[in-house]
């Protein structure tokens, strides 16, 4: 054996470095369907968000800013810090208007909810033709202008020639100054308020009742449940969310009622029908400095938000689980 052969036989084998496979070219990112849907959603929401920012958010910010000034159309503004809020909080007429608004809510919202539920229960239990006629009849007041309704009820409440006084004369009662007596004025305004809002609340209630599964009622009837038991244990729990919605919207709408007291009584007699919005409007019309009116409106917003949150806490809004 030669020296070259011995050397090649005793030499350690040469380690070969493994070759790294080439990196495949990266494909361009493709937009997933979820991204396309999100982009389309933002595009569709953009006009609404712009309008919301221009006509709601920015005016609200400006209102908060101006509430700290003695601001007027005729003189230069003067920063007064919390003076406007202190004046509103110390004004007895403001708190009386708030309490009067709450009293007006108690006159209108419970009555509206009960009547809506009763009429809706009747509408879903009669034939289709009768139900359609009932829906149309109950919805007609909702399309009537509040001003026209106010004038109509002023004529009904007229002291000498009104229909209402003519009816009570039949049973031997004397004429009443329905809009001129502080005892009756607020209730006289509550009646057209209920009449005007009954149509929409009834249609919403009908939709809620139709959404309740009929199998629940069939099972309850087999067990011998009465109408009141079916209503208490099936209907009311199933439409709880709708009742909460009507309760909150009815509360906000009633306490902010403006047209009826303005046209029918202008807040009188003796401020007996001066609800919060009418109080703010009257003060705005009489005072050249609008800082007070803006502060009163913002405080009313705080009051409404606080009471609405209390309603949400008291009334459980979770849907009944089968």
Short mmCIF file of C-alpha atoms in Angstrom, two decimals:
data_model
loop_
_atom_site.label_atom_id
_atom_site.label_comp_id
_atom_site.label_asym_id
_atom_site.label_seq_id
_atom_site.Cartn_x
_atom_site.Cartn_y
_atom_site.Cartn_z
CA UNK A 1 0.00 0.00 0.00
CA UNK A 2 1.39 3.32 -0.92
CA UNK A 3 1.69 6.34 1.33
CA UNK A 4 -1.03 8.15 -0.58
CA UNK A 5 -3.41 5.27 -0.02
CA UNK A 6 -2.63 5.17 3.71
CA UNK A 7 -3.20 8.89 4.02
CA UNK A 8 -6.52 8.72 2.27
CA UNK A 9 -7.54 5.76 4.42
CA UNK A 10 -6.71 7.41 7.75
CA UNK A 11 -8.07 10.95 6.92
CA UNK A 12 -11.42 11.80 8.58
CA UNK A 13 -14.34 12.20 6.28
CA UNK A 14 -15.08 15.73 5.16
CA UNK A 15 -18.32 17.19 6.66
CA UNK A 16 -20.60 18.63 4.01
CA UNK A 17 -22.66 21.71 5.00
CA UNK A 18 -26.32 21.10 4.19
CA UNK A 19 -27.65 23.53 1.68
CA UNK A 20 -30.55 25.78 2.83
CA UNK A 21 -33.50 25.45 0.50
CA UNK A 22 -34.28 28.68 -1.34
CA UNK A 23 -36.93 30.89 0.26
CA UNK A 24 -40.08 30.89 -1.80
CA UNK A 25 -41.17 34.32 -3.04
CA UNK A 26 -43.59 36.03 -0.63
CA UNK A 27 -47.02 36.38 -2.06
CA UNK A 28 -48.61 39.82 -1.84
CA UNK A 29 -51.10 40.29 1.00
CA UNK A 30 -54.60 39.77 -0.14
CA UNK A 31 -57.52 41.48 1.53
CA UNK A 32 -59.69 38.97 3.30
CA UNK A 33 -63.48 39.09 3.08
CA UNK A 34 -63.60 40.35 6.68
CA UNK A 35 -61.38 43.32 5.77
CA UNK A 36 -63.55 44.11 2.79
CA UNK A 37 -66.68 43.99 4.93
CA UNK A 38 -65.11 46.27 7.55
CA UNK A 39 -64.01 48.75 4.92
CA UNK A 40 -67.44 48.78 3.36
CA UNK A 41 -69.02 49.26 6.80
CA UNK A 42 -66.79 52.28 7.49
CA UNK A 43 -67.64 53.74 4.09
CA UNK A 44 -71.36 53.33 4.71
CA UNK A 45 -71.11 54.81 8.21
CA UNK A 46 -68.96 57.75 7.17
CA UNK A 47 -71.83 60.07 6.07
CA UNK A 48 -73.79 59.39 9.26
CA UNK A 49 -70.71 59.93 11.44
CA UNK A 50 -69.92 63.19 9.67
CA UNK A 51 -73.48 64.44 10.14
CA UNK A 52 -73.42 63.31 13.77
CA UNK A 53 -70.16 65.16 14.39
CA UNK A 54 -71.29 68.35 12.62
CA UNK A 55 -74.84 68.62 13.95
CA UNK A 56 -74.63 66.85 17.35
CA UNK A 57 -71.12 66.47 18.71
CA UNK A 58 -69.73 69.88 17.77
CA UNK A 59 -72.84 71.85 18.90
CA UNK A 60 -72.75 69.94 22.21
CA UNK A 61 -69.11 70.92 22.73
CA UNK A 62 -69.92 74.52 21.84
CA UNK A 63 -72.88 74.52 24.23
CA UNK A 64 -70.70 73.34 27.11
CA UNK A 65 -68.14 76.01 26.23
CA UNK A 66 -70.71 78.83 26.01
CA UNK A 67 -72.35 77.83 29.29
CA UNK A 68 -69.34 79.29 31.10
CA UNK A 69 -69.86 82.73 29.52
CA UNK A 70 -72.32 85.57 29.70
CA UNK A 71 -72.89 85.24 25.97
CA UNK A 72 -75.14 87.52 23.97
CA UNK A 73 -75.82 88.40 20.36
CA UNK A 74 -75.42 92.10 21.12
CA UNK A 75 -72.42 92.40 23.48
CA UNK A 76 -69.04 90.78 23.85
CA UNK A 77 -68.87 87.58 25.87
CA UNK A 78 -67.57 87.55 29.42
CA UNK A 79 -66.21 84.46 31.19
CA UNK A 80 -68.18 83.79 34.39
CA UNK A 81 -67.05 80.21 35.19
CA UNK A 82 -69.78 78.33 37.12
CA UNK A 83 -72.04 81.33 37.67
CA UNK A 84 -74.71 80.21 35.17
CA UNK A 85 -74.92 76.74 36.70
CA UNK A 86 -75.15 78.20 40.20
CA UNK A 87 -77.96 80.51 39.07
CA UNK A 88 -79.90 77.61 37.55
CA UNK A 89 -79.42 75.34 40.56
CA UNK A 90 -80.58 78.13 42.85
CA UNK A 91 -83.66 78.94 40.77
CA UNK A 92 -86.83 77.51 42.32
CA UNK A 93 -88.71 77.79 39.02
CA UNK A 94 -86.24 75.41 37.36
CA UNK A 95 -86.76 72.73 40.01
CA UNK A 96 -90.50 73.29 39.96
CA UNK A 97 -90.44 72.75 36.20
CA UNK A 98 -88.49 69.50 36.69
CA UNK A 99 -90.95 68.25 39.32
CA UNK A 100 -93.85 69.30 37.11
CA UNK A 101 -92.30 67.35 34.25
CA UNK A 102 -92.01 64.25 36.43
CA UNK A 103 -95.64 64.67 37.44
CA UNK A 104 -96.56 64.94 33.76
CA UNK A 105 -94.63 61.69 33.10
CA UNK A 106 -96.64 59.89 35.79
CA UNK A 107 -99.84 61.16 34.15
CA UNK A 108 -98.95 59.98 30.66
CA UNK A 109 -96.47 57.09 30.52
CA UNK A 110 -98.27 54.49 32.70
CA UNK A 111 -101.61 55.23 31.01
CA UNK A 112 -100.00 54.99 27.57
CA UNK A 113 -98.32 51.65 28.37
CA UNK A 114 -101.51 50.09 29.77
CA UNK A 115 -103.68 51.28 26.88
CA UNK A 116 -101.09 50.18 24.32
CA UNK A 117 -100.89 46.71 25.84
CA UNK A 118 -104.68 46.29 26.01
CA UNK A 119 -105.24 47.50 22.45
CA UNK A 120 -102.35 45.37 21.16
CA UNK A 121 -103.72 42.30 22.94
CA UNK A 122 -107.08 42.93 21.28
CA UNK A 123 -105.49 43.45 17.87
CA UNK A 124 -103.64 40.12 17.91
CA UNK A 125 -106.70 38.17 19.06
CA UNK A 126 -109.29 39.31 16.48
CA UNK A 127 -109.56 38.57 12.78
CA UNK A 128 -107.15 40.06 10.29
CA UNK A 129 -109.64 42.56 8.85
CA UNK A 130 -110.67 43.85 12.25
CA UNK A 131 -107.03 43.97 13.34
CA UNK A 132 -106.06 46.03 10.28
CA UNK A 133 -108.92 48.47 10.89
CA UNK A 134 -107.91 48.77 14.54
CA UNK A 135 -104.25 49.43 13.67
CA UNK A 136 -105.16 52.15 11.16
CA UNK A 137 -107.59 53.81 13.57
CA UNK A 138 -105.15 53.86 16.47
CA UNK A 139 -102.26 55.12 14.30
CA UNK A 140 -104.09 58.10 12.75
CA UNK A 141 -103.39 60.49 15.70
CA UNK A 142 -99.64 59.86 15.29
CA UNK A 143 -99.59 61.63 11.93
CA UNK A 144 -101.46 64.69 13.22
CA UNK A 145 -99.42 67.78 13.97
CA UNK A 146 -99.02 68.62 17.63
CA UNK A 147 -100.10 72.20 16.93
CA UNK A 148 -103.31 71.07 15.22
CA UNK A 149 -104.03 68.66 18.06
CA UNK A 150 -103.45 71.46 20.58
CA UNK A 151 -105.93 73.77 18.83
CA UNK A 152 -108.48 70.95 18.63
CA UNK A 153 -108.28 70.20 22.33
CA UNK A 154 -108.42 73.91 23.21
CA UNK A 155 -111.78 73.97 21.43
CA UNK A 156 -112.88 70.82 23.30
CA UNK A 157 -111.89 72.39 26.64
CA UNK A 158 -113.52 75.77 25.91
CA UNK A 159 -115.40 77.05 28.95
CA UNK A 160 -118.61 78.19 27.26
CA UNK A 161 -118.83 76.18 24.03
CA UNK A 162 -116.57 73.18 24.54
CA UNK A 163 -117.74 69.61 24.05
CA UNK A 164 -116.35 68.45 27.38
CA UNK A 165 -118.31 70.96 29.43
CA UNK A 166 -121.43 70.13 27.42
CA UNK A 167 -121.01 66.46 28.36
CA UNK A 168 -120.54 67.11 32.07
CA UNK A 169 -123.56 69.43 32.02
CA UNK A 170 -125.66 66.41 31.09
CA UNK A 171 -124.92 64.79 34.46
CA UNK A 172 -125.55 68.05 36.31
CA UNK A 173 -121.97 69.25 36.79
CA UNK A 174 -121.07 72.93 36.24
CA UNK A 175 -118.65 74.17 33.61
CA UNK A 176 -114.98 73.84 34.43
CA UNK A 177 -112.07 76.03 33.29
CA UNK A 178 -110.00 73.07 32.22
CA UNK A 179 -107.09 75.16 30.93
CA UNK A 180 -107.59 78.13 33.24
CA UNK A 181 -107.58 76.30 36.56
CA UNK A 182 -104.18 75.16 37.95
CA UNK A 183 -105.86 72.04 39.34
CA UNK A 184 -106.92 70.78 35.92
CA UNK A 185 -104.51 72.39 33.44
CA UNK A 186 -101.68 69.84 33.56
CA UNK A 187 -104.07 66.90 33.33
CA UNK A 188 -105.86 68.58 30.44
CA UNK A 189 -102.56 68.68 28.55
CA UNK A 190 -101.73 65.08 29.47
CA UNK A 191 -104.82 63.77 27.65
CA UNK A 192 -103.80 64.90 24.13
CA UNK A 193 -100.21 63.83 24.88
CA UNK A 194 -101.40 60.26 25.48
CA UNK A 195 -103.66 60.40 22.43
CA UNK A 196 -100.86 61.56 20.12
CA UNK A 197 -98.34 58.94 21.25
CA UNK A 198 -100.67 55.97 21.54
CA UNK A 199 -100.41 54.86 17.91
CA UNK A 200 -96.67 54.26 17.72
CA UNK A 201 -96.45 52.57 21.12
CA UNK A 202 -99.37 50.29 20.23
CA UNK A 203 -97.79 49.18 16.95
CA UNK A 204 -94.52 48.43 18.75
CA UNK A 205 -96.46 46.46 21.36
CA UNK A 206 -98.27 44.48 18.64
CA UNK A 207 -94.95 43.53 17.07
CA UNK A 208 -93.67 42.39 20.46
CA UNK A 209 -96.75 40.25 21.13
CA UNK A 210 -96.52 38.60 17.71
CA UNK A 211 -92.92 37.66 18.49
CA UNK A 212 -93.93 35.55 21.52
CA UNK A 213 -93.96 31.82 20.56
CA UNK A 214 -97.51 30.44 20.45
CA UNK A 215 -96.29 27.15 21.86
CA UNK A 216 -95.89 28.84 25.25
CA UNK A 217 -99.57 29.77 25.31
CA UNK A 218 -100.66 26.34 24.07
CA UNK A 219 -98.72 24.64 26.86
CA UNK A 220 -100.16 27.05 29.43
CA UNK A 221 -103.71 26.43 28.21
CA UNK A 222 -103.20 22.68 28.54
CA UNK A 223 -102.20 23.28 32.16
CA UNK A 224 -105.37 25.31 32.72
CA UNK A 225 -103.72 28.74 33.06
CA UNK A 226 -106.05 31.72 33.02
CA UNK A 227 -105.62 34.83 30.86
CA UNK A 228 -104.06 36.75 33.75
CA UNK A 229 -101.63 33.89 34.51
CA UNK A 230 -100.60 33.66 30.84
CA UNK A 231 -100.11 37.42 30.76
CA UNK A 232 -98.13 37.53 33.99
CA UNK A 233 -95.86 34.53 33.50
CA UNK A 234 -95.50 34.42 29.70
CA UNK A 235 -96.39 37.67 27.93
CA UNK A 236 -94.87 40.27 30.24
CA UNK A 237 -91.52 38.46 30.74
CA UNK A 238 -91.21 37.84 26.99
CA UNK A 239 -91.82 41.49 26.03
CA UNK A 240 -89.76 42.91 28.90
CA UNK A 241 -87.22 44.55 26.60
CA UNK A 242 -89.96 46.24 24.58
CA UNK A 243 -91.60 47.50 27.75
CA UNK A 244 -88.27 48.91 28.90
CA UNK A 245 -87.80 50.66 25.55
CA UNK A 246 -91.28 52.19 25.66
CA UNK A 247 -90.80 53.18 29.30
CA UNK A 248 -87.53 55.04 28.67
CA UNK A 249 -88.58 56.68 25.40
CA UNK A 250 -91.96 57.60 26.88
CA UNK A 251 -90.29 59.15 29.91
CA UNK A 252 -87.89 61.23 27.81
CA UNK A 253 -90.60 62.28 25.36
CA UNK A 254 -93.10 63.26 28.05
CA UNK A 255 -90.77 65.28 30.24
CA UNK A 256 -89.55 67.14 27.14
CA UNK A 257 -93.07 67.91 25.88
CA UNK A 258 -93.05 71.40 24.41
CA UNK A 259 -95.71 71.98 21.75
CA UNK A 260 -98.81 71.21 23.80
CA UNK A 261 -98.15 73.53 26.78
CA UNK A 262 -96.83 76.26 24.48
CA UNK A 263 -99.91 76.36 22.23
CA UNK A 264 -102.61 75.45 24.75
CA UNK A 265 -101.59 77.46 27.82
CA UNK A 266 -98.21 79.14 27.17
CA UNK A 267 -97.12 77.67 30.51
CA UNK A 268 -100.02 79.07 32.54
CA UNK A 269 -102.03 79.44 34.57
CA UNK A 270 -99.58 80.45 37.29
CA UNK A 271 -96.84 78.36 35.63
CA UNK A 272 -98.95 75.22 36.27
CA UNK A 273 -98.08 73.78 32.82
CA UNK A 274 -94.57 75.18 32.43
CA UNK A 275 -92.62 72.01 31.67
CA UNK A 276 -88.77 72.04 31.57
CA UNK A 277 -88.35 72.74 27.85
CA UNK A 278 -90.94 75.49 27.91
CA UNK A 279 -89.25 77.02 30.96
CA UNK A 280 -85.91 77.08 29.12
CA UNK A 281 -87.54 78.55 26.01
CA UNK A 282 -89.33 81.28 27.95
CA UNK A 283 -86.11 82.22 29.75
CA UNK A 284 -84.21 82.26 26.46
CA UNK A 285 -86.83 84.53 24.91
CA UNK A 286 -86.82 86.97 27.83
CA UNK A 287 -83.10 87.10 28.68
CA UNK A 288 -80.59 88.65 26.29
CA UNK A 289 -77.80 86.54 27.83
CA UNK A 290 -78.21 82.90 26.79
CA UNK A 291 -75.63 81.39 29.12
CA UNK A 292 -78.31 80.68 31.71
CA UNK A 293 -80.54 78.92 29.17
CA UNK A 294 -77.68 76.78 27.89
CA UNK A 295 -76.68 75.80 31.42
CA UNK A 296 -80.31 74.91 32.22
CA UNK A 297 -80.52 72.73 29.09
CA UNK A 298 -77.30 70.90 30.02
CA UNK A 299 -78.52 70.34 33.59
CA UNK A 300 -81.80 69.00 32.21
CA UNK A 301 -79.75 66.59 30.09
CA UNK A 302 -77.96 65.41 33.23
CA UNK A 303 -81.28 64.91 35.02
CA UNK A 304 -82.75 62.93 32.13
CA UNK A 305 -79.65 60.78 31.81
CA UNK A 306 -79.55 60.05 35.52
CA UNK A 307 -83.22 59.06 35.73
CA UNK A 308 -82.93 56.93 32.58
CA UNK A 309 -79.95 55.07 34.06
CA UNK A 310 -81.94 54.47 37.25
CA UNK A 311 -84.77 53.01 35.17
CA UNK A 312 -82.30 50.68 33.43
CA UNK A 313 -80.98 49.52 36.79
CA UNK A 314 -84.40 48.94 38.31
CA UNK A 315 -85.86 47.15 35.29
CA UNK A 316 -83.75 44.14 34.33
CA UNK A 317 -83.32 44.22 30.56
CA UNK A 318 -82.02 40.68 30.06
CA UNK A 319 -84.23 38.65 27.74
CA UNK A 320 -85.97 35.63 29.20
CA UNK A 321 -84.07 32.44 28.37
CA UNK A 322 -86.11 29.40 27.50
#
